[in-house]
Amino acid sequence: MSHVVPLANGLRTDHPVPGLPFFDDSHLPLDDGPEAIEAVGRNQGQGMWGRFDKNRTDGGWRAFTTDPLNHTLGWAVRYHPEHGRTVLLLSDGDTSSLHTDWNGEPLLFRAGGYWWNGTTWFRPGQVWDPVTQDYERRKARAAVTVSAADMLDGRAHPNLAYIGKVAAFDPDAPRPDNWLDYLALWAQHHQEREGALPLEHCVIDVSSPELTAAQLIGAPEMAELGGITASTLRAYISRGNSEVPLPQATVGGRDQWARAVAQDWVEARKRSYDGVGEAMSAGDRDSLSPGAAEVRDRFTADFQHALYDRPDVRKRWVLRHRNKESVAQIAGELAWSVAAGLDQIVPTEHLGRTVRAAVLHEFAETVEMFTDDNAGEEHPKWWHLNLTPSVGKMLDWYVRCFPSEAYATIGEIQRQAHTTWNMPAADTLRALRSALDLDGKLTKQQRETYFALLEPHEDTD
């Protein structure tokens, strides 16, 4: 989720964000649908833009536009047929980010990223789910929705508040201290609207045991949970690192996070690209992964033998023999040792089987796609066989580094393709050669030489 911080509520919002002032949005066609909102800014002038998208899962929509009176500002609107609409004033550069955050179920955000889908509150999304290709949905514990009716107790004074004008917007103006007075003024305008959402259905905030003062922690404890220093955490925040969640509160000018949010952040860090690498390299003197450590240890022994155990090489460490040519020769011998030991780095037997499975899988998808075209053909055409770039590049690397092993693997691919689909060996080779031609690094001469060795013999009798 992005770290968008809204600047103000639109006067015609149904769900005011607590603490933010209210601004006049009467110059926006909110009641005319998302297309009209988009049209306010889309292609209307330099620095202006607008967009809308429908949320097909709930019958709602979301839209944003640059404000026509102040192009540094923009409006974002999220509408739901049952739960009404949210109208927010933002920096114009943030509107598209919030538009993206509103995709799917989220209807509104509170308390530094807690979000509501109309029935349930969830914590800020941080832990990625590779299956759904979205952040895991983790419910806020015992969460209760706080409505406008809950907050308006009759003691507020709307005459002490005012509705701001976009033309006079001051980005440095402090937030109102008497926010309940502003909420009361908003409520007066809201109830004058025809068909207005009842105040008990206008969501203001979320209350949860996770958000009580006892469950809030500061930067030092947050950093300690994450295994970093407080100064490192502050540096992340100052650089706008999106992996650090927004704070749930600010107390005495200091950011505070819910412990549950901090724990999700720690879990997300452990599951990240860097976190997995750190976990797998823990305990190694050079912080290398287990496989890389094995390679280091193996070649350390080889290099020691090459550099010291051989008298003809060891004498080159004498100062008068230490020159560029000698160093280049020794470097070449060390490089040869690595190249000759490549099969001890890469498990070629298992790699070959993996490449074969990947190629045949992609062949199977192509065969299925063109089944109707080949129906009834005594000799089907296989011109449409192809490989994705990733599989083609992997096969090319395998051929370049382990040509003999790859030769046997390609033979197995030919055999299985013929057994499964009665595919001629020549057609199989043509598809593989084409993939390497498109995505590989072998030269044309190398490909021709290699595949000539794979071509099946034709009976000329």
Short mmCIF file of C-alpha atoms in Angstrom, two decimals:
data_model
loop_
_atom_site.label_atom_id
_atom_site.label_comp_id
_atom_site.label_asym_id
_atom_site.label_seq_id
_atom_site.Cartn_x
_atom_site.Cartn_y
_atom_site.Cartn_z
CA MET A 1 0.00 0.00 0.00
CA SER A 2 1.24 3.49 -0.79
CA HIS A 3 1.89 6.13 1.88
CA VAL A 4 -0.66 8.69 0.75
CA VAL A 5 -1.65 11.27 3.37
CA PRO A 6 -4.80 13.24 2.45
CA LEU A 7 -4.90 16.99 3.05
CA ALA A 8 -8.60 17.61 3.63
CA ASN A 9 -12.09 16.19 3.43
CA GLY A 10 -14.47 17.17 0.67
CA LEU A 11 -17.63 18.73 2.12
CA ARG A 12 -19.82 16.14 0.36
CA THR A 13 -17.95 13.12 1.68
CA ASP A 14 -19.91 10.52 3.63
CA HIS A 15 -16.90 9.37 5.66
CA PRO A 16 -14.79 12.24 7.03
CA VAL A 17 -11.18 11.51 7.99
CA PRO A 18 -10.74 12.60 11.62
CA GLY A 19 -8.55 15.65 12.18
CA LEU A 20 -8.71 16.96 8.62
CA PRO A 21 -10.45 20.24 7.70
CA PHE A 22 -13.36 20.35 5.26
CA PHE A 23 -13.11 22.06 1.87
CA ASP A 24 -15.77 23.15 -0.58
CA ASP A 25 -16.14 20.62 -3.40
CA SER A 26 -19.19 22.18 -5.06
CA HIS A 27 -17.23 22.81 -8.28
CA LEU A 28 -16.93 19.03 -8.80
CA PRO A 29 -19.73 17.05 -10.54
CA LEU A 30 -19.85 14.40 -7.81
CA ASP A 31 -23.48 13.50 -8.49
CA ASP A 32 -22.96 13.05 -12.25
CA GLY A 33 -20.90 9.88 -12.06
CA PRO A 34 -17.24 8.95 -12.47
CA GLU A 35 -17.03 9.90 -16.16
CA ALA A 36 -17.92 13.50 -15.28
CA ILE A 37 -15.26 13.63 -12.53
CA GLU A 38 -12.62 12.29 -14.90
CA ALA A 39 -13.61 14.84 -17.54
CA VAL A 40 -12.85 17.75 -15.19
CA GLY A 41 -9.12 17.15 -15.53
CA ARG A 42 -8.53 14.75 -18.40
CA ASN A 43 -6.90 16.54 -21.34
CA GLN A 44 -8.08 19.89 -20.03
CA GLY A 45 -4.72 21.59 -19.95
CA GLN A 46 -1.08 21.22 -19.07
CA GLY A 47 -0.57 19.62 -15.68
CA MET A 48 -4.16 18.34 -15.46
CA TRP A 49 -5.40 14.79 -15.54
CA GLY A 50 -8.34 12.63 -14.56
CA ARG A 51 -9.37 8.98 -14.57
CA PHE A 52 -12.12 6.66 -13.42
CA ASP A 53 -12.42 2.88 -13.02
CA LYS A 54 -15.34 0.70 -12.07
CA ASN A 55 -15.08 -1.77 -9.18
CA ARG A 56 -16.96 -4.68 -10.67
CA THR A 57 -16.86 -6.74 -7.47
CA ASP A 58 -19.10 -4.34 -5.54
CA GLY A 59 -20.81 -2.28 -8.26
CA GLY A 60 -18.96 0.85 -7.18
CA TRP A 61 -16.32 3.03 -8.79
CA ARG A 62 -13.36 5.29 -8.07
CA ALA A 63 -12.22 8.42 -9.82
CA PHE A 64 -9.72 11.25 -9.49
CA THR A 65 -9.05 14.60 -11.11
CA THR A 66 -6.75 17.57 -10.87
CA ASP A 67 -8.53 20.46 -9.21
CA PRO A 68 -9.46 22.98 -11.94
CA LEU A 69 -8.82 25.97 -9.64
CA ASN A 70 -5.50 24.85 -8.12
CA HIS A 71 -3.46 22.44 -10.24
CA THR A 72 -1.20 21.49 -7.34
CA LEU A 73 -4.18 19.78 -5.73
CA GLY A 74 -6.39 16.90 -6.77
CA TRP A 75 -9.57 15.15 -5.69
CA ALA A 76 -10.05 11.40 -5.21
CA VAL A 77 -13.49 9.81 -4.90
CA ARG A 78 -14.45 6.25 -3.92
CA TYR A 79 -18.15 5.34 -4.32
CA HIS A 80 -20.03 2.26 -3.10
CA PRO A 81 -23.77 1.79 -3.84
CA GLU A 82 -24.53 0.84 -0.23
CA HIS A 83 -21.87 2.65 1.79
CA GLY A 84 -21.80 5.97 -0.02
CA ARG A 85 -18.71 7.88 -1.03
CA THR A 86 -15.41 9.20 0.27
CA VAL A 87 -14.20 12.52 -1.13
CA LEU A 88 -10.65 13.60 -0.33
CA LEU A 89 -8.41 16.52 -1.28
CA LEU A 90 -4.76 15.55 -1.88
CA SER A 91 -1.58 16.74 -3.50
CA ASP A 92 -2.20 16.24 -7.21
CA GLY A 93 0.71 13.78 -7.43
CA ASP A 94 -0.90 11.48 -4.85
CA THR A 95 -4.30 11.01 -6.48
CA SER A 96 -3.29 8.13 -8.75
CA SER A 97 -1.64 6.28 -5.84
CA LEU A 98 -4.78 6.45 -3.71
CA HIS A 99 -6.79 5.46 -6.80
CA THR A 100 -4.68 2.29 -6.96
CA ASP A 101 -5.02 1.63 -3.22
CA TRP A 102 -8.80 1.78 -3.59
CA ASN A 103 -8.82 -0.99 -6.19
CA GLY A 104 -10.77 -4.03 -5.00
CA GLU A 105 -12.36 -4.16 -1.56
CA PRO A 106 -10.94 -1.18 0.39
CA LEU A 107 -13.51 1.57 0.86
CA LEU A 108 -11.53 3.77 3.23
CA PHE A 109 -8.33 3.90 5.29
CA ARG A 110 -7.81 5.00 8.87
CA ALA A 111 -5.14 4.86 11.59
CA GLY A 112 -2.16 4.67 9.27
CA GLY A 113 -3.48 2.15 6.79
CA TYR A 114 -6.15 0.11 8.62
CA TRP A 115 -8.83 -0.43 5.98
CA TRP A 116 -12.53 -1.23 5.89
CA ASN A 117 -14.42 -3.17 3.22
CA GLY A 118 -17.92 -2.35 4.45
CA THR A 119 -18.09 -5.03 7.13
CA THR A 120 -14.60 -5.78 8.46
CA TRP A 121 -11.47 -3.84 9.45
CA PHE A 122 -8.07 -5.13 8.38
CA ARG A 123 -4.53 -4.17 9.33
CA PRO A 124 -2.31 -2.45 6.74
CA GLY A 125 -1.30 -4.90 4.02
CA GLN A 126 2.37 -5.82 4.39
CA VAL A 127 2.93 -9.58 4.00
CA TRP A 128 2.75 -10.58 0.34
CA ASP A 129 0.68 -13.61 -0.70
CA PRO A 130 2.15 -15.10 -3.92
CA VAL A 131 -1.00 -17.13 -4.60
CA THR A 132 -3.45 -14.22 -4.64
CA GLN A 133 -0.77 -11.77 -5.83
CA ASP A 134 -1.88 -9.39 -3.12
CA TYR A 135 -1.11 -8.61 0.50
CA GLU A 136 -2.52 -10.99 3.09
CA ARG A 137 -5.76 -9.78 4.67
CA ARG A 138 -5.24 -9.77 8.43
CA LYS A 139 -8.23 -8.76 10.54
CA ALA A 140 -7.87 -6.10 13.19
CA ARG A 141 -8.61 -7.67 16.56
CA ALA A 142 -12.07 -6.89 18.00
CA ALA A 143 -12.36 -3.82 15.76
CA VAL A 144 -15.36 -1.52 16.19
CA THR A 145 -16.46 1.07 13.64
CA VAL A 146 -16.87 4.59 15.03
CA SER A 147 -19.60 6.53 13.21
CA ALA A 148 -20.41 10.22 12.99
CA ALA A 149 -23.42 9.60 15.21
CA ASP A 150 -21.10 8.12 17.87
CA MET A 151 -18.94 11.25 17.91
CA LEU A 152 -21.58 13.97 17.75
CA ASP A 153 -22.92 14.37 21.27
CA GLY A 154 -24.44 17.86 20.97
CA ARG A 155 -21.60 19.68 22.73
CA ALA A 156 -19.80 20.77 19.54
CA HIS A 157 -20.16 24.31 18.20
CA PRO A 158 -20.38 24.40 14.38
CA ASN A 159 -20.29 28.21 14.42
CA LEU A 160 -16.62 27.95 15.50
CA ALA A 161 -15.70 26.08 12.30
CA TYR A 162 -15.59 27.03 8.63
CA ILE A 163 -15.48 25.41 5.20
CA GLY A 164 -12.21 26.06 3.35
CA LYS A 165 -11.83 27.21 -0.26
CA VAL A 166 -9.38 25.47 -2.60
CA ALA A 167 -8.24 28.79 -4.09
CA ALA A 168 -7.04 29.84 -0.61
CA PHE A 169 -5.54 26.48 0.40
CA ASP A 170 -2.48 26.80 2.64
CA PRO A 171 -0.43 23.56 2.79
CA ASP A 172 1.33 24.77 5.95
CA ALA A 173 -1.82 25.57 7.89
CA PRO A 174 -2.15 23.51 11.09
CA ARG A 175 -4.95 21.03 11.46
CA PRO A 176 -7.91 22.23 13.50
CA ASP A 177 -7.72 21.56 17.24
CA ASN A 178 -11.48 21.80 17.63
CA TRP A 179 -12.22 19.12 15.05
CA LEU A 180 -15.55 18.10 16.57
CA ASP A 181 -16.81 21.61 15.80
CA TYR A 182 -15.84 21.04 12.16
CA LEU A 183 -17.54 17.65 12.21
CA ALA A 184 -20.71 19.25 13.52
CA LEU A 185 -20.61 21.84 10.72
CA TRP A 186 -20.11 19.06 8.19
CA ALA A 187 -23.05 17.15 9.69
CA GLN A 188 -25.33 20.17 9.21
CA HIS A 189 -24.45 20.37 5.51
CA HIS A 190 -24.61 16.58 5.16
CA GLN A 191 -28.14 16.27 6.54
CA GLU A 192 -29.37 18.95 4.15
CA ARG A 193 -28.46 16.77 1.17
CA GLU A 194 -31.29 14.80 -0.38
CA GLY A 195 -30.87 11.07 0.22
CA ALA A 196 -27.93 11.61 2.58
CA LEU A 197 -26.42 8.56 4.24
CA PRO A 198 -27.61 8.36 7.89
CA LEU A 199 -24.99 9.65 10.35
CA GLU A 200 -24.82 6.25 12.05
CA HIS A 201 -23.60 4.83 8.72
CA CYS A 202 -20.99 7.54 8.14
CA VAL A 203 -17.70 5.98 9.18
CA ILE A 204 -15.27 8.25 11.01
CA ASP A 205 -12.72 5.96 12.63
CA VAL A 206 -11.84 2.48 13.92
CA SER A 207 -11.41 1.39 17.51
CA SER A 208 -9.49 -1.76 18.38
CA PRO A 209 -7.47 -3.18 21.28
CA GLU A 210 -4.54 -3.09 18.84
CA LEU A 211 -4.76 0.71 18.77
CA THR A 212 -4.90 1.44 22.48
CA ALA A 213 -2.07 3.45 24.05
CA ALA A 214 -0.73 0.32 25.76
CA GLN A 215 -0.24 -1.35 22.36
CA LEU A 216 1.54 1.56 20.68
CA ILE A 217 5.33 1.57 20.42
CA GLY A 218 7.85 4.20 19.34
CA ALA A 219 10.70 4.13 16.86
CA PRO A 220 13.30 2.59 19.25
CA GLU A 221 11.14 -0.43 20.06
CA MET A 222 9.93 -0.71 16.46
CA ALA A 223 13.54 -0.77 15.28
CA GLU A 224 14.51 -3.34 17.90
CA LEU A 225 11.74 -5.66 16.72
CA GLY A 226 13.04 -5.29 13.16
CA GLY A 227 16.64 -5.97 14.13
CA ILE A 228 17.87 -2.53 13.09
CA THR A 229 18.90 0.62 14.93
CA ALA A 230 16.49 3.47 15.56
CA SER A 231 18.65 5.75 13.41
CA THR A 232 18.40 3.27 10.52
CA LEU A 233 14.61 3.17 10.88
CA ARG A 234 14.45 6.97 10.89
CA ALA A 235 16.65 7.04 7.80
CA TYR A 236 14.24 4.64 6.07
CA ILE A 237 11.33 6.89 6.97
CA SER A 238 13.07 10.09 5.88
CA ARG A 239 13.83 8.51 2.50
CA GLY A 240 10.20 7.55 2.09
CA ASN A 241 10.87 3.80 2.22
CA SER A 242 7.45 2.32 1.44
CA GLU A 243 8.27 -0.88 3.31
CA VAL A 244 8.00 0.95 6.62
CA PRO A 245 4.29 1.18 7.53
CA LEU A 246 2.67 4.49 8.32
CA PRO A 247 2.44 5.22 12.06
CA GLN A 248 -0.93 4.66 13.68
CA ALA A 249 -0.64 7.79 15.81
CA THR A 250 1.58 10.74 16.63
CA VAL A 251 2.02 11.43 20.34
CA GLY A 252 3.97 14.48 21.43
CA GLY A 253 5.35 14.85 17.92
CA ARG A 254 6.67 11.28 17.90
CA ASP A 255 5.42 8.52 15.61
CA GLN A 256 3.75 5.53 17.25
CA TRP A 257 2.97 2.16 15.70
CA ALA A 258 0.56 -0.55 16.78
CA ARG A 259 2.57 -3.54 17.99
CA ALA A 260 0.53 -5.81 15.69
CA VAL A 261 1.46 -3.65 12.68
CA ALA A 262 5.11 -3.68 13.75
CA GLN A 263 5.07 -7.47 14.03
CA ASP A 264 3.59 -7.75 10.52
CA TRP A 265 6.38 -5.45 9.32
CA VAL A 266 9.00 -7.69 10.92
CA GLU A 267 7.44 -10.73 9.24
CA ALA A 268 7.37 -8.94 5.88
CA ARG A 269 11.06 -8.05 6.28
CA LYS A 270 11.94 -11.69 6.95
CA ARG A 271 10.02 -12.80 3.87
CA SER A 272 11.51 -10.13 1.60
CA TYR A 273 14.25 -10.75 -0.97
CA ASP A 274 16.92 -9.39 1.39
CA GLY A 275 15.39 -11.09 4.42
CA VAL A 276 15.48 -14.54 2.84
CA GLY A 277 19.09 -13.97 1.81
CA GLU A 278 20.05 -12.93 5.34
CA ALA A 279 18.29 -15.95 6.85
CA MET A 280 20.05 -18.38 4.53
CA SER A 281 23.48 -16.79 5.03
CA ALA A 282 23.25 -16.61 8.82
CA GLY A 283 26.30 -18.10 10.49
CA ASP A 284 28.63 -17.88 7.50
CA ARG A 285 31.78 -15.85 8.04
CA ASP A 286 31.28 -13.97 4.77
CA SER A 287 27.45 -13.88 4.93
CA LEU A 288 27.25 -16.15 1.90
CA SER A 289 24.41 -18.51 1.11
CA PRO A 290 25.08 -22.22 1.76
CA GLY A 291 25.67 -22.93 -1.93
CA ALA A 292 27.97 -19.95 -2.38
CA ALA A 293 29.88 -20.93 0.77
CA GLU A 294 30.41 -24.42 -0.64
CA VAL A 295 31.83 -22.92 -3.85
CA ARG A 296 34.11 -20.62 -1.85
CA ASP A 297 35.44 -23.46 0.29
CA ARG A 298 36.00 -25.72 -2.69
CA PHE A 299 37.96 -23.15 -4.70
CA THR A 300 39.84 -21.91 -1.65
CA ALA A 301 41.48 -25.33 -1.52
CA ASP A 302 42.08 -25.34 -5.28
CA PHE A 303 43.58 -21.85 -5.26
CA GLN A 304 45.82 -22.63 -2.30
CA HIS A 305 47.17 -25.63 -4.17
CA ALA A 306 47.64 -23.62 -7.36
CA LEU A 307 49.30 -20.66 -5.68
CA TYR A 308 51.41 -22.23 -2.96
CA ASP A 309 51.75 -26.00 -3.20
CA ARG A 310 53.32 -25.85 -6.67
CA PRO A 311 56.95 -24.67 -6.44
CA ASP A 312 56.97 -23.31 -10.00
CA VAL A 313 54.10 -20.97 -9.09
CA ARG A 314 55.17 -20.16 -5.55
CA LYS A 315 58.48 -18.72 -6.73
CA ARG A 316 56.56 -16.05 -8.62
CA TRP A 317 55.69 -14.41 -5.32
CA VAL A 318 59.32 -13.35 -5.05
CA LEU A 319 59.34 -9.62 -5.65
CA ARG A 320 61.54 -9.66 -8.76
CA HIS A 321 59.21 -12.15 -10.44
CA ARG A 322 56.07 -10.29 -9.46
CA ASN A 323 55.01 -8.48 -12.64
CA LYS A 324 51.89 -7.97 -14.74
CA GLU A 325 52.59 -10.93 -17.01
CA SER A 326 53.08 -13.33 -14.09
CA VAL A 327 49.94 -12.12 -12.34
CA ALA A 328 47.94 -12.42 -15.58
CA GLN A 329 49.16 -15.99 -16.06
CA ILE A 330 48.26 -16.97 -12.51
CA ALA A 331 44.87 -15.26 -12.83
CA GLY A 332 44.26 -17.25 -16.00
CA GLU A 333 45.08 -20.51 -14.24
CA LEU A 334 42.71 -19.65 -11.39
CA ALA A 335 39.96 -18.74 -13.86
CA TRP A 336 40.54 -22.04 -15.67
CA SER A 337 40.12 -23.83 -12.35
CA VAL A 338 36.72 -22.23 -11.89
CA ALA A 339 35.60 -22.92 -15.46
CA ALA A 340 36.78 -26.53 -15.34
CA GLY A 341 34.97 -27.00 -12.03
CA LEU A 342 31.67 -25.56 -13.23
CA ASP A 343 30.03 -28.97 -13.08
CA GLN A 344 30.77 -29.00 -9.36
CA ILE A 345 28.89 -25.73 -8.95
CA VAL A 346 25.86 -26.51 -11.10
CA PRO A 347 24.05 -29.86 -10.61
CA THR A 348 23.93 -30.69 -14.31
CA GLU A 349 21.93 -33.90 -13.98
CA HIS A 350 19.07 -32.17 -12.19
CA LEU A 351 19.37 -29.07 -14.37
CA GLY A 352 18.95 -31.19 -17.48
CA ARG A 353 15.78 -32.77 -16.17
CA THR A 354 14.42 -29.37 -15.19
CA VAL A 355 15.12 -27.88 -18.63
CA ARG A 356 13.52 -30.90 -20.31
CA ALA A 357 10.40 -30.58 -18.16
CA ALA A 358 10.14 -26.83 -18.87
CA VAL A 359 10.49 -27.27 -22.65
CA LEU A 360 7.97 -30.11 -22.81
CA HIS A 361 5.53 -28.16 -20.65
CA GLU A 362 5.62 -25.25 -23.08
CA PHE A 363 5.32 -27.62 -26.05
CA ALA A 364 2.23 -29.12 -24.39
CA GLU A 365 0.62 -25.70 -24.04
CA THR A 366 1.26 -24.94 -27.71
CA VAL A 367 -0.04 -28.34 -28.83
CA GLU A 368 -3.23 -27.81 -26.83
CA MET A 369 -3.67 -24.33 -28.28
CA PHE A 370 -3.50 -25.59 -31.86
CA THR A 371 -5.31 -28.93 -31.42
CA ASP A 372 -8.21 -27.87 -33.62
CA ASP A 373 -5.89 -26.73 -36.42
CA ASN A 374 -4.21 -30.14 -36.57
CA ALA A 375 -7.37 -32.22 -36.17
CA GLY A 376 -7.56 -34.96 -38.80
CA GLU A 377 -4.09 -34.19 -40.16
CA GLU A 378 -2.05 -37.30 -40.92
CA HIS A 379 1.12 -35.20 -40.67
CA PRO A 380 0.36 -32.23 -38.41
CA LYS A 381 2.31 -29.04 -38.89
CA TRP A 382 4.49 -28.02 -35.93
CA TRP A 383 5.58 -24.59 -37.12
CA HIS A 384 3.85 -22.93 -34.17
CA LEU A 385 6.01 -24.55 -31.47
CA ASN A 386 7.81 -21.96 -29.38
CA LEU A 387 9.42 -21.31 -26.02
CA THR A 388 9.06 -18.34 -23.71
CA PRO A 389 12.18 -16.14 -23.47
CA SER A 390 13.04 -17.40 -19.98
CA VAL A 391 13.05 -21.06 -21.02
CA GLY A 392 14.88 -20.24 -24.26
CA LYS A 393 17.60 -18.33 -22.40
CA MET A 394 18.00 -21.16 -19.89
CA LEU A 395 18.36 -23.74 -22.67
CA ASP A 396 20.90 -21.51 -24.40
CA TRP A 397 22.94 -21.16 -21.20
CA TYR A 398 22.83 -24.92 -20.70
CA VAL A 399 24.10 -25.53 -24.24
CA ARG A 400 26.86 -22.92 -23.90
CA CYS A 401 28.11 -24.19 -20.53
CA PHE A 402 27.40 -27.92 -20.75
CA PRO A 403 27.08 -28.80 -24.44
CA SER A 404 27.49 -32.56 -23.94
CA GLU A 405 24.90 -32.79 -21.16
CA ALA A 406 22.54 -30.51 -23.13
CA TYR A 407 22.98 -32.77 -26.16
CA ALA A 408 21.62 -35.70 -24.16
CA THR A 409 18.79 -33.56 -22.74
CA ILE A 410 17.69 -32.40 -26.21
CA GLY A 411 17.72 -36.01 -27.34
CA GLU A 412 15.35 -36.85 -24.49
CA ILE A 413 13.12 -33.93 -25.48
CA GLN A 414 12.98 -35.25 -29.06
CA ARG A 415 12.17 -38.76 -27.86
CA GLN A 416 9.40 -37.69 -25.48
CA ALA A 417 7.86 -35.24 -27.96
CA HIS A 418 7.73 -38.02 -30.55
CA THR A 419 6.25 -40.50 -28.06
CA THR A 420 3.64 -38.07 -26.75
CA TRP A 421 2.57 -36.18 -29.87
CA ASN A 422 4.20 -38.15 -32.74
CA MET A 423 6.28 -35.03 -33.32
CA PRO A 424 9.10 -35.46 -35.90
CA ALA A 425 12.56 -34.95 -34.43
CA ALA A 426 13.36 -32.35 -37.10
CA ASP A 427 10.39 -30.22 -36.05
CA THR A 428 11.44 -30.40 -32.43
CA LEU A 429 14.96 -29.24 -33.32
CA ARG A 430 13.59 -26.48 -35.52
CA ALA A 431 11.60 -25.08 -32.56
CA LEU A 432 14.58 -25.26 -30.20
CA ARG A 433 16.94 -23.71 -32.73
CA SER A 434 14.46 -20.88 -33.34
CA ALA A 435 14.19 -20.19 -29.59
CA LEU A 436 17.97 -19.99 -29.24
CA ASP A 437 18.18 -17.80 -32.33
CA LEU A 438 15.71 -15.32 -30.75
CA ASP A 439 16.82 -15.34 -27.13
CA GLY A 440 20.23 -16.99 -26.92
CA LYS A 441 23.87 -15.86 -26.99
CA LEU A 442 25.31 -18.58 -29.20
CA THR A 443 26.66 -17.24 -32.47
CA LYS A 444 25.01 -18.31 -35.70
CA GLN A 445 28.00 -20.51 -36.51
CA GLN A 446 27.89 -22.13 -33.09
CA ARG A 447 24.18 -22.89 -33.42
CA GLU A 448 24.61 -24.37 -36.88
CA THR A 449 27.52 -26.53 -35.77
CA TYR A 450 25.73 -27.74 -32.65
CA PHE A 451 22.36 -28.51 -34.20
CA ALA A 452 24.01 -30.20 -37.17
CA LEU A 453 25.19 -32.80 -34.69
CA LEU A 454 21.61 -33.27 -33.51
CA GLU A 455 19.93 -33.53 -36.92
CA PRO A 456 18.39 -36.99 -37.51
CA HIS A 457 19.83 -39.07 -40.36
CA GLU A 458 17.50 -39.51 -43.31
CA ASP A 459 17.28 -42.84 -45.12
CA THR A 460 18.35 -42.18 -48.72
CA ASP A 461 17.70 -45.72 -50.01
#
